[in-house]
PDB file of N, CA and C in Angstrom:
ATOM      1  N   MET A 174       0.840  -1.182  -0.001  1.00  0.00           N
ATOM      2  CA  MET A 174       0.001   0.001   0.001  1.00  0.00           C
ATOM      3  C   MET A 174       0.885   1.249   0.000  1.00  0.00           C
ATOM      4  N   ALA A 175       0.584   2.210  -0.855  1.00  0.00           N
ATOM      5  CA  ALA A 175       1.362   3.438  -0.968  1.00  0.00           C
ATOM      6  C   ALA A 175       1.018   4.378   0.176  1.00  0.00           C
ATOM      7  N   GLN A 176       2.053   4.877   0.839  1.00  0.00           N
ATOM      8  CA  GLN A 176       1.841   5.812   1.929  1.00  0.00           C
ATOM      9  C   GLN A 176       3.105   6.631   2.119  1.00  0.00           C
ATOM     10  N   LEU A 177       2.932   7.914   2.354  1.00  0.00           N
ATOM     11  CA  LEU A 177       4.037   8.814   2.628  1.00  0.00           C
ATOM     12  C   LEU A 177       3.942   9.252   4.075  1.00  0.00           C
ATOM     13  N   THR A 178       5.007   9.032   4.824  1.00  0.00           N
ATOM     14  CA  THR A 178       5.090   9.485   6.206  1.00  0.00           C
ATOM     15  C   THR A 178       6.213  10.514   6.279  1.00  0.00           C
ATOM     16  N   LEU A 179       5.874  11.711   6.729  1.00  0.00           N
ATOM     17  CA  LEU A 179       6.859  12.774   6.927  1.00  0.00           C
ATOM     18  C   LEU A 179       6.969  13.049   8.418  1.00  0.00           C
ATOM     19  N   ILE A 180       8.194  12.984   8.918  1.00  0.00           N
ATOM     20  CA  ILE A 180       8.452  13.250  10.334  1.00  0.00           C
ATOM     21  C   ILE A 180       9.181  14.584  10.417  1.00  0.00           C
ATOM     22  N   SER A 181       8.501  15.575  10.992  1.00  0.00           N
ATOM     23  CA  SER A 181       9.080  16.913  11.091  1.00  0.00           C
ATOM     24  C   SER A 181       9.063  17.354  12.550  1.00  0.00           C
ATOM     25  N   ARG A 182       9.541  18.544  12.804  1.00  0.00           N
ATOM     26  CA  ARG A 182       9.543  19.048  14.185  1.00  0.00           C
ATOM     27  C   ARG A 182       8.116  19.274  14.705  1.00  0.00           C
ATOM     28  N   THR A 183       7.132  19.291  13.805  1.00  0.00           N
ATOM     29  CA  THR A 183       5.742  19.459  14.230  1.00  0.00           C
ATOM     30  C   THR A 183       5.025  18.128  14.435  1.00  0.00           C
ATOM     31  N   GLY A 184       5.734  17.022  14.223  1.00  0.00           N
ATOM     32  CA  GLY A 184       5.127  15.712  14.438  1.00  0.00           C
ATOM     33  C   GLY A 184       5.253  14.799  13.243  1.00  0.00           C
ATOM     34  N   THR A 185       4.510  13.697  13.313  1.00  0.00           N
ATOM     35  CA  THR A 185       4.504  12.698  12.248  1.00  0.00           C
ATOM     36  C   THR A 185       3.216  12.857  11.452  1.00  0.00           C
ATOM     37  N   HIS A 186       3.366  12.921  10.138  1.00  0.00           N
ATOM     38  CA  HIS A 186       2.233  13.214   9.258  1.00  0.00           C
ATOM     39  C   HIS A 186       2.102  12.131   8.197  1.00  0.00           C
ATOM     40  N   GLN A 187       0.910  11.561   8.077  1.00  0.00           N
ATOM     41  CA  GLN A 187       0.602  10.567   7.056  1.00  0.00           C
ATOM     42  C   GLN A 187      -0.070  11.284   5.888  1.00  0.00           C
ATOM     43  N   LEU A 188       0.498  11.140   4.712  1.00  0.00           N
ATOM     44  CA  LEU A 188      -0.017  11.836   3.531  1.00  0.00           C
ATOM     45  C   LEU A 188      -0.140  10.856   2.361  1.00  0.00           C
ATOM     46  N   PRO A 189      -0.994  11.187   1.405  1.00  0.00           N
ATOM     47  CA  PRO A 189      -1.038  10.356   0.200  1.00  0.00           C
ATOM     48  C   PRO A 189       0.254  10.546  -0.607  1.00  0.00           C
ATOM     49  N   VAL A 190       0.647   9.504  -1.294  1.00  0.00           N
ATOM     50  CA  VAL A 190       1.845   9.573  -2.126  1.00  0.00           C
ATOM     51  C   VAL A 190       1.561  10.449  -3.344  1.00  0.00           C
ATOM     52  N   GLU A 191       2.450  11.391  -3.579  1.00  0.00           N
ATOM     53  CA  GLU A 191       2.386  12.233  -4.780  1.00  0.00           C
ATOM     54  C   GLU A 191       3.686  12.006  -5.536  1.00  0.00           C
ATOM     55  N   THR A 192       3.594  11.663  -6.796  1.00  0.00           N
ATOM     56  CA  THR A 192       4.793  11.410  -7.589  1.00  0.00           C
ATOM     57  C   THR A 192       5.223  12.660  -8.340  1.00  0.00           C
ATOM     58  N   ASP A 193       6.514  12.707  -8.621  1.00  0.00           N
ATOM     59  CA  ASP A 193       7.128  13.762  -9.437  1.00  0.00           C
ATOM     60  C   ASP A 193       6.955  15.166  -8.854  1.00  0.00           C
ATOM     61  N   VAL A 194       6.899  15.257  -7.533  1.00  0.00           N
ATOM     62  CA  VAL A 194       6.822  16.536  -6.814  1.00  0.00           C
ATOM     63  C   VAL A 194       7.843  16.441  -5.691  1.00  0.00           C
ATOM     64  N   THR A 195       8.577  17.514  -5.416  1.00  0.00           N
ATOM     65  CA  THR A 195       9.581  17.442  -4.361  1.00  0.00           C
ATOM     66  C   THR A 195       8.929  17.353  -2.982  1.00  0.00           C
ATOM     67  N   ILE A 196       9.662  16.792  -2.065  1.00  0.00           N
ATOM     68  CA  ILE A 196       9.176  16.669  -0.687  1.00  0.00           C
ATOM     69  C   ILE A 196       8.962  18.045  -0.071  1.00  0.00           C
ATOM     70  N   VAL A 197       9.820  18.991  -0.353  1.00  0.00           N
ATOM     71  CA  VAL A 197       9.622  20.353   0.156  1.00  0.00           C
ATOM     72  C   VAL A 197       8.304  20.922  -0.359  1.00  0.00           C
ATOM     73  N   SER A 198       7.988  20.706  -1.620  1.00  0.00           N
ATOM     74  CA  SER A 198       6.721  21.197  -2.188  1.00  0.00           C
ATOM     75  C   SER A 198       5.519  20.553  -1.487  1.00  0.00           C
ATOM     76  N   ILE A 199       5.618  19.258  -1.231  1.00  0.00           N
ATOM     77  CA  ILE A 199       4.529  18.561  -0.533  1.00  0.00           C
ATOM     78  C   ILE A 199       4.366  19.123   0.877  1.00  0.00           C
ATOM     79  N   ALA A 200       5.471  19.290   1.584  1.00  0.00           N
ATOM     80  CA  ALA A 200       5.422  19.822   2.947  1.00  0.00           C
ATOM     81  C   ALA A 200       4.831  21.233   2.972  1.00  0.00           C
ATOM     82  N   LYS A 201       5.232  22.052   2.014  1.00  0.00           N
ATOM     83  CA  LYS A 201       4.678  23.418   1.934  1.00  0.00           C
ATOM     84  C   LYS A 201       3.171  23.382   1.695  1.00  0.00           C
ATOM     85  N   ARG A 202       2.734  22.540   0.776  1.00  0.00           N
ATOM     86  CA  ARG A 202       1.314  22.449   0.441  1.00  0.00           C
ATOM     87  C   ARG A 202       0.474  22.039   1.652  1.00  0.00           C
ATOM     88  N   HIS A 203       1.042  21.179   2.504  1.00  0.00           N
ATOM     89  CA  HIS A 203       0.321  20.699   3.685  1.00  0.00           C
ATOM     90  C   HIS A 203       0.678  21.499   4.948  1.00  0.00           C
ATOM     91  N   GLN A 204       1.422  22.579   4.773  1.00  0.00           N
ATOM     92  CA  GLN A 204       1.813  23.491   5.855  1.00  0.00           C
ATOM     93  C   GLN A 204       2.524  22.763   7.006  1.00  0.00           C
ATOM     94  N   LEU A 205       3.463  21.922   6.639  1.00  0.00           N
ATOM     95  CA  LEU A 205       4.274  21.210   7.624  1.00  0.00           C
ATOM     96  C   LEU A 205       5.574  21.963   7.853  1.00  0.00           C
ATOM     97  N   GLY A 206       6.118  21.854   9.020  1.00  0.00           N
ATOM     98  CA  GLY A 206       7.391  22.507   9.318  1.00  0.00           C
ATOM     99  C   GLY A 206       8.556  21.732   8.737  1.00  0.00           C
ATOM    100  N   TRP A 207       8.924  22.049   7.503  1.00  0.00           N
ATOM    101  CA  TRP A 207      10.046  21.379   6.820  1.00  0.00           C
ATOM    102  C   TRP A 207      10.963  22.475   6.323  1.00  0.00           C
ATOM    103  N   GLY A 208      12.046  22.705   7.040  1.00  0.00           N
ATOM    104  CA  GLY A 208      12.927  23.829   6.723  1.00  0.00           C
ATOM    105  C   GLY A 208      13.454  23.815   5.303  1.00  0.00           C
ATOM    106  N   TYR A 209      13.556  24.994   4.756  1.00  0.00           N
ATOM    107  CA  TYR A 209      14.140  25.179   3.431  1.00  0.00           C
ATOM    108  C   TYR A 209      14.394  26.678   3.262  1.00  0.00           C
ATOM    109  N   ALA A 210      15.292  27.017   2.387  1.00  0.00           N
ATOM    110  CA  ALA A 210      15.528  28.422   2.068  1.00  0.00           C
ATOM    111  C   ALA A 210      15.655  28.617   0.561  1.00  0.00           C
ATOM    112  N   CYS A 211      16.458  27.786  -0.079  1.00  0.00           N
ATOM    113  CA  CYS A 211      16.758  28.035  -1.488  1.00  0.00           C
ATOM    114  C   CYS A 211      15.958  27.165  -2.457  1.00  0.00           C
ATOM    115  N   GLU A 212      15.613  25.954  -2.084  1.00  0.00           N
ATOM    116  CA  GLU A 212      14.947  24.965  -2.944  1.00  0.00           C
ATOM    117  C   GLU A 212      15.756  24.623  -4.196  1.00  0.00           C
ATOM    118  N   ARG A 213      17.080  24.810  -4.124  1.00  0.00           N
ATOM    119  CA  ARG A 213      17.955  24.494  -5.266  1.00  0.00           C
ATOM    120  C   ARG A 213      19.073  23.533  -4.890  1.00  0.00           C
ATOM    121  N   GLY A 214      19.080  23.052  -3.643  1.00  0.00           N
ATOM    122  CA  GLY A 214      20.123  22.121  -3.231  1.00  0.00           C
ATOM    123  C   GLY A 214      21.388  22.771  -2.731  1.00  0.00           C
ATOM    124  N   ILE A 215      21.312  24.028  -2.335  1.00  0.00           N
ATOM    125  CA  ILE A 215      22.507  24.740  -1.887  1.00  0.00           C
ATOM    126  C   ILE A 215      22.559  24.879  -0.369  1.00  0.00           C
ATOM    127  N   CYS A 216      21.457  25.249   0.251  1.00  0.00           N
ATOM    128  CA  CYS A 216      21.466  25.595   1.688  1.00  0.00           C
ATOM    129  C   CYS A 216      21.438  24.370   2.608  1.00  0.00           C
ATOM    130  N   ALA A 217      20.861  23.272   2.180  1.00  0.00           N
ATOM    131  CA  ALA A 217      20.743  22.027   2.951  1.00  0.00           C
ATOM    132  C   ALA A 217      19.891  22.152   4.207  1.00  0.00           C
ATOM    133  N   GLN A 218      19.067  23.201   4.300  1.00  0.00           N
ATOM    134  CA  GLN A 218      18.155  23.308   5.430  1.00  0.00           C
ATOM    135  C   GLN A 218      17.074  22.238   5.358  1.00  0.00           C
ATOM    136  N   CYS A 219      16.899  21.632   4.204  1.00  0.00           N
ATOM    137  CA  CYS A 219      15.887  20.591   4.009  1.00  0.00           C
ATOM    138  C   CYS A 219      16.483  19.185   4.093  1.00  0.00           C
ATOM    139  N   ARG A 220      17.665  19.084   4.709  1.00  0.00           N
ATOM    140  CA  ARG A 220      18.334  17.777   4.825  1.00  0.00           C
ATOM    141  C   ARG A 220      17.354  16.763   5.412  1.00  0.00           C
ATOM    142  N   THR A 221      17.269  15.605   4.764  1.00  0.00           N
ATOM    143  CA  THR A 221      16.245  14.617   5.053  1.00  0.00           C
ATOM    144  C   THR A 221      16.866  13.230   5.164  1.00  0.00           C
ATOM    145  N   LEU A 222      16.419  12.484   6.169  1.00  0.00           N
ATOM    146  CA  LEU A 222      16.855  11.101   6.316  1.00  0.00           C
ATOM    147  C   LEU A 222      15.784  10.189   5.736  1.00  0.00           C
ATOM    148  N   VAL A 223      16.183   9.377   4.780  1.00  0.00           N
ATOM    149  CA  VAL A 223      15.264   8.406   4.177  1.00  0.00           C
ATOM    150  C   VAL A 223      15.262   7.185   5.096  1.00  0.00           C
ATOM    151  N   GLN A 224      14.130   6.957   5.784  1.00  0.00           N
ATOM    152  CA  GLN A 224      14.027   5.830   6.706  1.00  0.00           C
ATOM    153  C   GLN A 224      13.426   4.604   6.047  1.00  0.00           C
ATOM    154  N   GLU A 225      12.627   4.805   5.016  1.00  0.00           N
ATOM    155  CA  GLU A 225      11.978   3.694   4.323  1.00  0.00           C
ATOM    156  C   GLU A 225      11.603   4.146   2.913  1.00  0.00           C
ATOM    157  N   GLY A 226      11.755   3.253   1.955  1.00  0.00           N
ATOM    158  CA  GLY A 226      11.277   3.517   0.606  1.00  0.00           C
ATOM    159  C   GLY A 226      12.267   4.172  -0.336  1.00  0.00           C
ATOM    160  N   ALA A 227      13.547   4.029  -0.076  1.00  0.00           N
ATOM    161  CA  ALA A 227      14.551   4.630  -0.970  1.00  0.00           C
ATOM    162  C   ALA A 227      14.374   4.163  -2.408  1.00  0.00           C
ATOM    163  N   ASP A 228      13.897   2.935  -2.588  1.00  0.00           N
ATOM    164  CA  ASP A 228      13.706   2.393  -3.931  1.00  0.00           C
ATOM    165  C   ASP A 228      12.544   3.052  -4.670  1.00  0.00           C
ATOM    166  N   CYS A 229      11.717   3.821  -3.973  1.00  0.00           N
ATOM    167  CA  CYS A 229      10.588   4.537  -4.588  1.00  0.00           C
ATOM    168  C   CYS A 229      10.962   5.964  -4.993  1.00  0.00           C
ATOM    169  N   LEU A 230      12.185   6.366  -4.692  1.00  0.00           N
ATOM    170  CA  LEU A 230      12.611   7.750  -4.921  1.00  0.00           C
ATOM    171  C   LEU A 230      13.485   7.880  -6.162  1.00  0.00           C
ATOM    172  N   ASN A 231      13.562   9.121  -6.656  1.00  0.00           N
ATOM    173  CA  ASN A 231      14.449   9.410  -7.778  1.00  0.00           C
ATOM    174  C   ASN A 231      15.902   9.180  -7.359  1.00  0.00           C
ATOM    175  N   ASP A 232      16.774   9.096  -8.327  1.00  0.00           N
ATOM    176  CA  ASP A 232      18.201   8.941  -8.055  1.00  0.00           C
ATOM    177  C   ASP A 232      18.739  10.205  -7.395  1.00  0.00           C
ATOM    178  N   VAL A 233      19.832  10.051  -6.667  1.00  0.00           N
ATOM    179  CA  VAL A 233      20.516  11.192  -6.057  1.00  0.00           C
ATOM    180  C   VAL A 233      20.909  12.161  -7.171  1.00  0.00           C
ATOM    181  N   THR A 234      20.617  13.429  -6.954  1.00  0.00           N
ATOM    182  CA  THR A 234      20.898  14.444  -7.977  1.00  0.00           C
ATOM    183  C   THR A 234      22.323  14.974  -7.857  1.00  0.00           C
ATOM    184  N   ASN A 235      22.766  15.674  -8.887  1.00  0.00           N
ATOM    185  CA  ASN A 235      24.093  16.303  -8.852  1.00  0.00           C
ATOM    186  C   ASN A 235      24.178  17.308  -7.715  1.00  0.00           C
ATOM    187  N   GLU A 236      23.083  18.034  -7.460  1.00  0.00           N
ATOM    188  CA  GLU A 236      23.066  19.008  -6.363  1.00  0.00           C
ATOM    189  C   GLU A 236      23.314  18.316  -5.016  1.00  0.00           C
ATOM    190  N   GLU A 237      22.724  17.148  -4.843  1.00  0.00           N
ATOM    191  CA  GLU A 237      22.939  16.401  -3.602  1.00  0.00           C
ATOM    192  C   GLU A 237      24.374  15.897  -3.506  1.00  0.00           C
ATOM    193  N   LYS A 238      24.929  15.476  -4.617  1.00  0.00           N
ATOM    194  CA  LYS A 238      26.315  15.006  -4.624  1.00  0.00           C
ATOM    195  C   LYS A 238      27.283  16.127  -4.265  1.00  0.00           C
ATOM    196  N   LEU A 239      26.941  17.343  -4.685  1.00  0.00           N
ATOM    197  CA  LEU A 239      27.796  18.491  -4.374  1.00  0.00           C
ATOM    198  C   LEU A 239      27.647  18.959  -2.932  1.00  0.00           C
ATOM    199  N   ARG A 240      26.448  18.869  -2.375  1.00  0.00           N
ATOM    200  CA  ARG A 240      26.169  19.442  -1.054  1.00  0.00           C
ATOM    201  C   ARG A 240      26.353  18.459   0.096  1.00  0.00           C
ATOM    202  N   LEU A 241      26.004  17.199  -0.103  1.00  0.00           N
ATOM    203  CA  LEU A 241      26.090  16.202   0.963  1.00  0.00           C
ATOM    204  C   LEU A 241      27.346  15.353   0.790  1.00  0.00           C
ATOM    205  N   ARG A 242      28.005  15.081   1.903  1.00  0.00           N
ATOM    206  CA  ARG A 242      29.184  14.219   1.858  1.00  0.00           C
ATOM    207  C   ARG A 242      28.773  12.800   1.462  1.00  0.00           C
ATOM    208  N   LYS A 243      29.689  12.085   0.871  1.00  0.00           N
ATOM    209  CA  LYS A 243      29.434  10.709   0.443  1.00  0.00           C
ATOM    210  C   LYS A 243      28.987   9.858   1.631  1.00  0.00           C
ATOM    211  N   ALA A 244      29.590  10.057   2.795  1.00  0.00           N
ATOM    212  CA  ALA A 244      29.221   9.299   3.999  1.00  0.00           C
ATOM    213  C   ALA A 244      27.778   9.598   4.409  1.00  0.00           C
ATOM    214  N   GLU A 245      27.344  10.850   4.275  1.00  0.00           N
ATOM    215  CA  GLU A 245      25.955  11.204   4.597  1.00  0.00           C
ATOM    216  C   GLU A 245      24.994  10.490   3.654  1.00  0.00           C
ATOM    217  N   ARG A 246      25.317  10.521   2.373  1.00  0.00           N
ATOM    218  CA  ARG A 246      24.451   9.861   1.383  1.00  0.00           C
ATOM    219  C   ARG A 246      24.380   8.364   1.653  1.00  0.00           C
ATOM    220  N   ALA A 247      25.507   7.771   2.066  1.00  0.00           N
ATOM    221  CA  ALA A 247      25.539   6.343   2.383  1.00  0.00           C
ATOM    222  C   ALA A 247      24.651   6.022   3.590  1.00  0.00           C
ATOM    223  N   GLU A 248      24.499   6.967   4.510  1.00  0.00           N
ATOM    224  CA  GLU A 248      23.648   6.776   5.695  1.00  0.00           C
ATOM    225  C   GLU A 248      22.170   6.991   5.370  1.00  0.00           C
ATOM    226  N   GLY A 249      21.869   7.480   4.165  1.00  0.00           N
ATOM    227  CA  GLY A 249      20.485   7.667   3.748  1.00  0.00           C
ATOM    228  C   GLY A 249      20.020   9.112   3.737  1.00  0.00           C
ATOM    229  N   TYR A 250      20.939  10.055   3.858  1.00  0.00           N
ATOM    230  CA  TYR A 250      20.549  11.465   3.828  1.00  0.00           C
ATOM    231  C   TYR A 250      20.396  11.952   2.395  1.00  0.00           C
ATOM    232  N   ARG A 251      19.380  12.765   2.185  1.00  0.00           N
ATOM    233  CA  ARG A 251      19.090  13.402   0.902  1.00  0.00           C
ATOM    234  C   ARG A 251      18.659  14.834   1.183  1.00  0.00           C
ATOM    235  N   LEU A 252      18.372  15.580   0.147  1.00  0.00           N
ATOM    236  CA  LEU A 252      17.837  16.933   0.280  1.00  0.00           C
ATOM    237  C   LEU A 252      16.373  16.919  -0.117  1.00  0.00           C
ATOM    238  N   GLY A 253      15.516  17.428   0.767  1.00  0.00           N
ATOM    239  CA  GLY A 253      14.080  17.428   0.522  1.00  0.00           C
ATOM    240  C   GLY A 253      13.678  18.185  -0.737  1.00  0.00           C
ATOM    241  N   CYS A 254      14.480  19.169  -1.118  1.00  0.00           N
ATOM    242  CA  CYS A 254      14.159  19.940  -2.324  1.00  0.00           C
ATOM    243  C   CYS A 254      14.520  19.177  -3.591  1.00  0.00           C
ATOM    244  N   GLN A 255      15.221  18.066  -3.443  1.00  0.00           N
ATOM    245  CA  GLN A 255      15.634  17.268  -4.598  1.00  0.00           C
ATOM    246  C   GLN A 255      14.915  15.922  -4.661  1.00  0.00           C
ATOM    247  N   ILE A 256      14.409  15.453  -3.525  1.00  0.00           N
ATOM    248  CA  ILE A 256      13.739  14.142  -3.481  1.00  0.00           C
ATOM    249  C   ILE A 256      12.374  14.216  -4.155  1.00  0.00           C
ATOM    250  N   GLN A 257      12.133  13.257  -5.032  1.00  0.00           N
ATOM    251  CA  GLN A 257      10.809  13.073  -5.625  1.00  0.00           C
ATOM    252  C   GLN A 257      10.468  11.588  -5.564  1.00  0.00           C
ATOM    253  N   ILE A 258       9.221  11.293  -5.263  1.00  0.00           N
ATOM    254  CA  ILE A 258       8.751   9.921  -5.311  1.00  0.00           C
ATOM    255  C   ILE A 258       8.432   9.616  -6.770  1.00  0.00           C
ATOM    256  N   VAL A 259       9.013   8.551  -7.287  1.00  0.00           N
ATOM    257  CA  VAL A 259       8.822   8.227  -8.700  1.00  0.00           C
ATOM    258  C   VAL A 259       7.966   6.987  -8.924  1.00  0.00           C
ATOM    259  N   ARG A 260       7.686   6.241  -7.840  1.00  0.00           N
ATOM    260  CA  ARG A 260       6.766   5.103  -7.951  1.00  0.00           C
ATOM    261  C   ARG A 260       6.089   4.877  -6.616  1.00  0.00           C
ATOM    262  N   GLN A 261       4.926   4.272  -6.671  1.00  0.00           N
ATOM    263  CA  GLN A 261       4.099   4.040  -5.487  1.00  0.00           C
ATOM    264  C   GLN A 261       4.786   3.076  -4.527  1.00  0.00           C
ATOM    265  N   GLY A 262       4.609   3.313  -3.246  1.00  0.00           N
ATOM    266  CA  GLY A 262       5.162   2.448  -2.212  1.00  0.00           C
ATOM    267  C   GLY A 262       5.143   3.154  -0.876  1.00  0.00           C
ATOM    268  N   ARG A 263       5.649   2.502   0.140  1.00  0.00           N
ATOM    269  CA  ARG A 263       5.724   3.104   1.472  1.00  0.00           C
ATOM    270  C   ARG A 263       7.018   3.906   1.569  1.00  0.00           C
ATOM    271  N   VAL A 264       6.896   5.179   1.878  1.00  0.00           N
ATOM    272  CA  VAL A 264       8.039   6.071   2.001  1.00  0.00           C
ATOM    273  C   VAL A 264       7.947   6.781   3.345  1.00  0.00           C
ATOM    274  N   THR A 265       9.044   6.711   4.116  1.00  0.00           N
ATOM    275  CA  THR A 265       9.127   7.422   5.393  1.00  0.00           C
ATOM    276  C   THR A 265      10.367   8.292   5.366  1.00  0.00           C
ATOM    277  N   LEU A 266      10.167   9.591   5.577  1.00  0.00           N
ATOM    278  CA  LEU A 266      11.232  10.579   5.533  1.00  0.00           C
ATOM    279  C   LEU A 266      11.210  11.422   6.802  1.00  0.00           C
ATOM    280  N   ALA A 267      12.389  11.723   7.323  1.00  0.00           N
ATOM    281  CA  ALA A 267      12.496  12.551   8.525  1.00  0.00           C
ATOM    282  C   ALA A 267      13.354  13.781   8.232  1.00  0.00           C
ATOM    283  N   HIS A 268      12.848  14.943   8.596  1.00  0.00           N
ATOM    284  CA  HIS A 268      13.594  16.182   8.427  1.00  0.00           C
ATOM    285  C   HIS A 268      14.705  16.202   9.469  1.00  0.00           C
ATOM    286  N   ARG A 269      15.939  16.268   9.010  1.00  0.00           N
ATOM    287  CA  ARG A 269      17.099  16.245   9.901  1.00  0.00           C
ATOM    288  C   ARG A 269      18.120  17.308   9.489  1.00  0.00           C
ATOM    289  N   PRO A 270      17.798  18.584   9.761  1.00  0.00           N
ATOM    290  CA  PRO A 270      18.761  19.632   9.411  1.00  0.00           C
ATOM    291  C   PRO A 270      20.010  19.535  10.281  1.00  0.00           C
ATOM    292  N   TYR A 271      21.049  20.206   9.867  1.00  0.00           N
ATOM    293  CA  TYR A 271      22.308  20.208  10.642  1.00  0.00           C
ATOM    294  C   TYR A 271      22.103  20.909  11.958  1.00  0.00           C
TER     295      TYR A 271
END
């Protein structure tokens, strides 16, 4: 069953899966506290830990490769402004800014 769970400083939120839209855009639409400033992969205020469903997400972008250390990416960190769900499934993401 497809389900998106976003864990932010305002709590845990269950949302319908939306494909081809960034996580920051989804959080903004639902008025969730998901930090961001640039939405271009530069500021990393939207740093996100992928807890479940990495296989449902787009590939790591060049912006993420430039901004996040390889060790961070290996631990499952991505940028919310770059993450998009590309196929249905269970996805759990946690906002984890520096």
